[in-house]
Coordinates of N, CA and C in Angstrom, one line a residue:
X277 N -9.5 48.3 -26.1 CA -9.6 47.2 -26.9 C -10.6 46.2 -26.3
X278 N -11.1 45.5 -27.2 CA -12.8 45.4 -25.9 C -12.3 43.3 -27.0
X279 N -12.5 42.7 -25.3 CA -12.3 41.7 -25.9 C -13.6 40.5 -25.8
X280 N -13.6 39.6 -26.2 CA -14.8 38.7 -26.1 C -14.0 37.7 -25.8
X281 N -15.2 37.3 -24.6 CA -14.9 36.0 -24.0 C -15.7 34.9 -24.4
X282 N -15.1 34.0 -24.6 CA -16.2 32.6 -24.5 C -15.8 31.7 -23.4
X283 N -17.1 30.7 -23.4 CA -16.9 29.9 -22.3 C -18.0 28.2 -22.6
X284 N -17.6 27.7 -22.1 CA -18.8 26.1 -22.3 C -18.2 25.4 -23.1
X285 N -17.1 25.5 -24.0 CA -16.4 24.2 -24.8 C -16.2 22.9 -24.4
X286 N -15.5 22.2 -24.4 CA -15.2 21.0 -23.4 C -14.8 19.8 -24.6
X287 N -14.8 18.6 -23.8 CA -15.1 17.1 -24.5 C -16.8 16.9 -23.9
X288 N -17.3 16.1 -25.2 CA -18.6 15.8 -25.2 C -18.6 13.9 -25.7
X289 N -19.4 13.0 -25.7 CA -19.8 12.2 -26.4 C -20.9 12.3 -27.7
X290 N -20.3 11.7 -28.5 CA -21.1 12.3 -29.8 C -22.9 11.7 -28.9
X291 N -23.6 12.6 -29.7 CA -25.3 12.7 -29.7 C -24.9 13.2 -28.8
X292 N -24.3 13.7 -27.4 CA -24.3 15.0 -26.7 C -24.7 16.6 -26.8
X293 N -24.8 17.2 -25.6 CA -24.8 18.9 -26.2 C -24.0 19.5 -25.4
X294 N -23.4 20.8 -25.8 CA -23.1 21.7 -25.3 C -23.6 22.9 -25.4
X295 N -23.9 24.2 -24.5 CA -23.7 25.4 -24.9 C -22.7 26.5 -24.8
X296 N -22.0 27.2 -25.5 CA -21.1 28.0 -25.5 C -21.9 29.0 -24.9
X297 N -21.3 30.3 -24.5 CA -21.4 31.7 -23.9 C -20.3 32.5 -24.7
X298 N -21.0 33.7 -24.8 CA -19.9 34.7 -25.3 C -20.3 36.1 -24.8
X299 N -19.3 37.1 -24.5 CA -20.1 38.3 -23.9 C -18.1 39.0 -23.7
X300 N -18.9 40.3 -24.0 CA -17.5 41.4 -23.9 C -17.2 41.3 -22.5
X301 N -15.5 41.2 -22.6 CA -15.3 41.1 -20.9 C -15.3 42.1 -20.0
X302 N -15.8 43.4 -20.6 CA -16.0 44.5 -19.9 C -17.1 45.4 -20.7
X303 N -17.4 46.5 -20.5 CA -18.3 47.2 -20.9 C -18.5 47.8 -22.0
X304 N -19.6 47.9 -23.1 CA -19.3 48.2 -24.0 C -20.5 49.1 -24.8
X305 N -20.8 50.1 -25.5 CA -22.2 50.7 -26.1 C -23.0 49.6 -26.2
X306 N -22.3 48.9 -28.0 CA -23.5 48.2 -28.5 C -23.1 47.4 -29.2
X307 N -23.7 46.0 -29.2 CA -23.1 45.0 -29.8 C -24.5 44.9 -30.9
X308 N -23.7 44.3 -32.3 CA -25.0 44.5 -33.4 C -25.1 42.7 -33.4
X309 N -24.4 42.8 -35.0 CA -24.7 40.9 -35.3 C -23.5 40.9 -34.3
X310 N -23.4 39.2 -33.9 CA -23.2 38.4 -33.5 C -22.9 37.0 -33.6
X311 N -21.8 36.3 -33.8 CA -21.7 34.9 -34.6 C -20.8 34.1 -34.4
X312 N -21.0 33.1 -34.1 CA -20.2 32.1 -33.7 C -19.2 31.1 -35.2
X313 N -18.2 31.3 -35.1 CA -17.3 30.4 -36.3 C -16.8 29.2 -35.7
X314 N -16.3 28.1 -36.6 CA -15.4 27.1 -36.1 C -14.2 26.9 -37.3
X315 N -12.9 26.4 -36.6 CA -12.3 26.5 -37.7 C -11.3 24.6 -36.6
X316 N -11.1 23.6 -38.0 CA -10.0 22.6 -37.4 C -8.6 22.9 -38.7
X317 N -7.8 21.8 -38.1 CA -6.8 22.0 -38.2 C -6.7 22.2 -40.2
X318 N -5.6 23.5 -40.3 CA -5.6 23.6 -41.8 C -6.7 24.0 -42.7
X319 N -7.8 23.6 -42.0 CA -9.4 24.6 -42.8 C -9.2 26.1 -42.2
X320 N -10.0 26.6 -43.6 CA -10.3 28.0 -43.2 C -11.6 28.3 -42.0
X321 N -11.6 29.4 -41.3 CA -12.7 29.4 -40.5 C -13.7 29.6 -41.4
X322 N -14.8 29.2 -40.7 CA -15.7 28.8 -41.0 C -17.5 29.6 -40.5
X323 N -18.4 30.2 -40.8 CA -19.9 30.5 -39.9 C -20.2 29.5 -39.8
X324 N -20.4 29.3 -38.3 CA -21.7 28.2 -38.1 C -23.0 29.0 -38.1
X325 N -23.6 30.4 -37.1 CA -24.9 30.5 -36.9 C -24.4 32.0 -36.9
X326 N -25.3 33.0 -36.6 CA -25.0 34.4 -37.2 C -26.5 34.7 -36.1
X327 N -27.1 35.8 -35.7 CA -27.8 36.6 -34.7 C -27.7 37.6 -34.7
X328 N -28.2 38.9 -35.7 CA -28.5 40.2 -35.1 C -29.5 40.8 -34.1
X329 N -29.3 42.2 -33.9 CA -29.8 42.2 -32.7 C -31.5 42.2 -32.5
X330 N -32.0 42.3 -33.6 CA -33.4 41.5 -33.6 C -33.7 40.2 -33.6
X331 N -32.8 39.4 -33.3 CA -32.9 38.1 -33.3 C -33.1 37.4 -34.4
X332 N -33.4 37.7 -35.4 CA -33.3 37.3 -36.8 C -31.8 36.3 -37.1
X333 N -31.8 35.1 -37.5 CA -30.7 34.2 -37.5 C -30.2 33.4 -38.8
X334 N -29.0 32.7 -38.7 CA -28.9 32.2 -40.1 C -27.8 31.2 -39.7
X335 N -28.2 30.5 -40.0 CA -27.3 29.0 -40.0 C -26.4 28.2 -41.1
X336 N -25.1 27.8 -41.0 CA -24.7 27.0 -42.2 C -25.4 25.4 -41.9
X337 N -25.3 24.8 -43.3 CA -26.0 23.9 -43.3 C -25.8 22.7 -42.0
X338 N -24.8 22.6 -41.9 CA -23.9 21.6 -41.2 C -25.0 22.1 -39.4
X339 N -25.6 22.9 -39.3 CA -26.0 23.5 -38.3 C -27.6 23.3 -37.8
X340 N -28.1 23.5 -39.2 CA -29.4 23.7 -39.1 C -30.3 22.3 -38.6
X341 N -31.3 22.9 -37.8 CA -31.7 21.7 -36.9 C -30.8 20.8 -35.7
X342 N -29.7 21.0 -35.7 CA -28.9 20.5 -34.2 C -28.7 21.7 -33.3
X343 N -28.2 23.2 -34.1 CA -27.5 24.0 -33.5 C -28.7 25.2 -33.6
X344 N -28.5 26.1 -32.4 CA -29.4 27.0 -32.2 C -28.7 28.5 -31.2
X345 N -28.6 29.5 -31.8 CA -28.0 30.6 -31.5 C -28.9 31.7 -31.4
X346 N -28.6 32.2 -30.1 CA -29.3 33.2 -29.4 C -29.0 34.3 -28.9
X347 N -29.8 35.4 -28.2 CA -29.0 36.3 -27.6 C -29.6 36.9 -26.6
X348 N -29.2 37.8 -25.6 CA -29.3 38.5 -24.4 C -28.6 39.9 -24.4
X349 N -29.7 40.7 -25.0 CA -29.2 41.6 -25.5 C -29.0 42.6 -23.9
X350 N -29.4 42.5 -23.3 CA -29.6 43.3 -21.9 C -27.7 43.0 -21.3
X351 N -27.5 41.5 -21.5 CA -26.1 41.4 -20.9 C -25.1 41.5 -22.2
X352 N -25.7 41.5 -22.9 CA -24.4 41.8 -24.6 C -23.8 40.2 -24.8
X353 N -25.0 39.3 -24.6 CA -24.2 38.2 -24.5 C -24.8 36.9 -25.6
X354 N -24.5 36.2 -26.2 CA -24.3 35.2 -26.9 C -24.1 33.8 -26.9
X355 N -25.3 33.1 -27.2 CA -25.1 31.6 -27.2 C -25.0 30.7 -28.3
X356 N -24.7 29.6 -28.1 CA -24.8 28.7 -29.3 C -25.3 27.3 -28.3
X357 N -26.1 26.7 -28.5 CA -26.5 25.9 -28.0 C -26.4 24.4 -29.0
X358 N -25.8 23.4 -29.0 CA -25.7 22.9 -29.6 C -25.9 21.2 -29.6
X359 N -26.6 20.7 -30.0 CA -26.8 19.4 -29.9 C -27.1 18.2 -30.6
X360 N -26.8 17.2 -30.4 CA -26.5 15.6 -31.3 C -25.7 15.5 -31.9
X361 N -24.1 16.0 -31.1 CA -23.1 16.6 -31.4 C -22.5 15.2 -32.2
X362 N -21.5 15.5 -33.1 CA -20.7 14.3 -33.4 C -19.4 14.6 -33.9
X363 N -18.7 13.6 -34.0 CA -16.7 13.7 -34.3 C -17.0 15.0 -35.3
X364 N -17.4 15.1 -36.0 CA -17.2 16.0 -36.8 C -17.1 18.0 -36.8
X365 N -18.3 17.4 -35.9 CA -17.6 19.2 -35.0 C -17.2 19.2 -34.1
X366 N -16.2 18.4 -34.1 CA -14.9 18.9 -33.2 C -13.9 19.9 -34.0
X367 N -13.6 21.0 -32.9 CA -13.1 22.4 -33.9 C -12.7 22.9 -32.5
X368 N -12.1 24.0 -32.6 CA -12.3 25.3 -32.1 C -13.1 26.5 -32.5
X369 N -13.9 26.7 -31.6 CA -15.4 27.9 -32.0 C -14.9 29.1 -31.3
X370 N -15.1 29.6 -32.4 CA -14.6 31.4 -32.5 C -16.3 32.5 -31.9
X371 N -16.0 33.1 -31.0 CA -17.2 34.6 -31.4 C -16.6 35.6 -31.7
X372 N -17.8 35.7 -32.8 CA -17.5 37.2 -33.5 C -18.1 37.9 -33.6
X373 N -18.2 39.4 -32.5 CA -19.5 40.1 -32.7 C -18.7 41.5 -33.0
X374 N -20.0 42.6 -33.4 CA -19.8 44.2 -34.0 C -20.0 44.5 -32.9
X375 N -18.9 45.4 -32.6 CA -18.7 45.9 -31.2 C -19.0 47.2 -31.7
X376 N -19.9 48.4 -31.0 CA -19.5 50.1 -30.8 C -19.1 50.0 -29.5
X377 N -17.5 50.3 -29.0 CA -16.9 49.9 -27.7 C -17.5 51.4 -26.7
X378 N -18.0 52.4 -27.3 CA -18.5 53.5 -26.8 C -18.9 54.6 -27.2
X379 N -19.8 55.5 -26.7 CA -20.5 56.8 -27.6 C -19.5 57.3 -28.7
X380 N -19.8 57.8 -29.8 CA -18.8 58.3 -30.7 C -18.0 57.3 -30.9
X381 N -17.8 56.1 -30.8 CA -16.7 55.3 -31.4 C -17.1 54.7 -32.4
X382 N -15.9 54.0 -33.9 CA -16.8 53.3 -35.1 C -17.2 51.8 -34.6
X383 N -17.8 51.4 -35.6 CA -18.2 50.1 -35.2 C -17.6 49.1 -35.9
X384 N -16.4 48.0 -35.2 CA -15.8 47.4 -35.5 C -16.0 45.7 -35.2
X385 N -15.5 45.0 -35.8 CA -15.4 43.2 -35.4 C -14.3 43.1 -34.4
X386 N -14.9 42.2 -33.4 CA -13.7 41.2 -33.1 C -13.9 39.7 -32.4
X387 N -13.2 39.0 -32.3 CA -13.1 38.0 -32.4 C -12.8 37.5 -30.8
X388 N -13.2 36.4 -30.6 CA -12.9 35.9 -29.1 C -11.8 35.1 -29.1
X389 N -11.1 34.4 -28.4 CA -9.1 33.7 -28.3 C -9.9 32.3 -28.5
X390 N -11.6 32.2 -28.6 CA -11.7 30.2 -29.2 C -11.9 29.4 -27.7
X391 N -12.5 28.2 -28.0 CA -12.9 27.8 -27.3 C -12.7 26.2 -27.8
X392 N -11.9 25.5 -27.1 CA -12.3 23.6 -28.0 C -13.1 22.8 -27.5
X393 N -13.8 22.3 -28.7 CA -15.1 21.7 -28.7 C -14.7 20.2 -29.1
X394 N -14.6 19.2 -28.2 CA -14.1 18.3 -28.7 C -15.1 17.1 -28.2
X395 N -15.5 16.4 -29.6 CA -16.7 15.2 -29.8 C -16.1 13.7 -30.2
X396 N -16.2 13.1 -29.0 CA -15.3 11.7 -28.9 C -16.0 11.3 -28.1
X397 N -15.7 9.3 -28.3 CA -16.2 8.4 -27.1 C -15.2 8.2 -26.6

């Protein structure tokens, strides 16, 4: 079962940044797209930024020009870099990347256990 870790959440002051990390916590073939969600209380989850493995990207609106998502494809690992943060994305952020966990295996989603991102004075 190949799981994904995140890390870099926190409390921030709004116009703040953070960057998240994401990366399988163990070894794995091949990781394709890659993509960071947020979901708060009672909303459905949500894409913020999306990264396949040619780096090619896509952002929901709420993203574009503050937030900026990347990758490291050598360590299978994933960023969100995020800035001029405000109350409003405050959430818990999900990674979700396409995992091949190993030769001959199919290529499946999974999701990371979240990270809270919380934007307050």
């Amino acid at each position: 079962q190949v799981q994904l870790a995140e890390t870099g959440g926190g409390l921030v002051q709004p116009g703040g940044s953070l960057r998240l990390s994401c990366a399988p916590a163990g070894s794995v073939f091949s990781v394709l797209n890659m993509a960071w969600y947020r979901q708060t209380p009672g909303m459905e989850r949500a894409l913020v930024a999306i990264i396949n493995q040619e780096g090619s990207t896509n952002y929901a609106n709420s993203a574009k020009g503050r937030f900026t998502i990347s990758r490291d494809n050598a360590k299978n690992t994933c960023y969100l870099q995020m800035n001029n943060l405000s109350p409003e994305d405050t959430a818990v952020y999900y990674c979700y990347g396409e995992v091949i966990p190993d030769v001959g295996q199919s290529l499946r989603g999974y999701w990371g256990q979240g990270t809270q991102v919380t934007v307050s004075s």
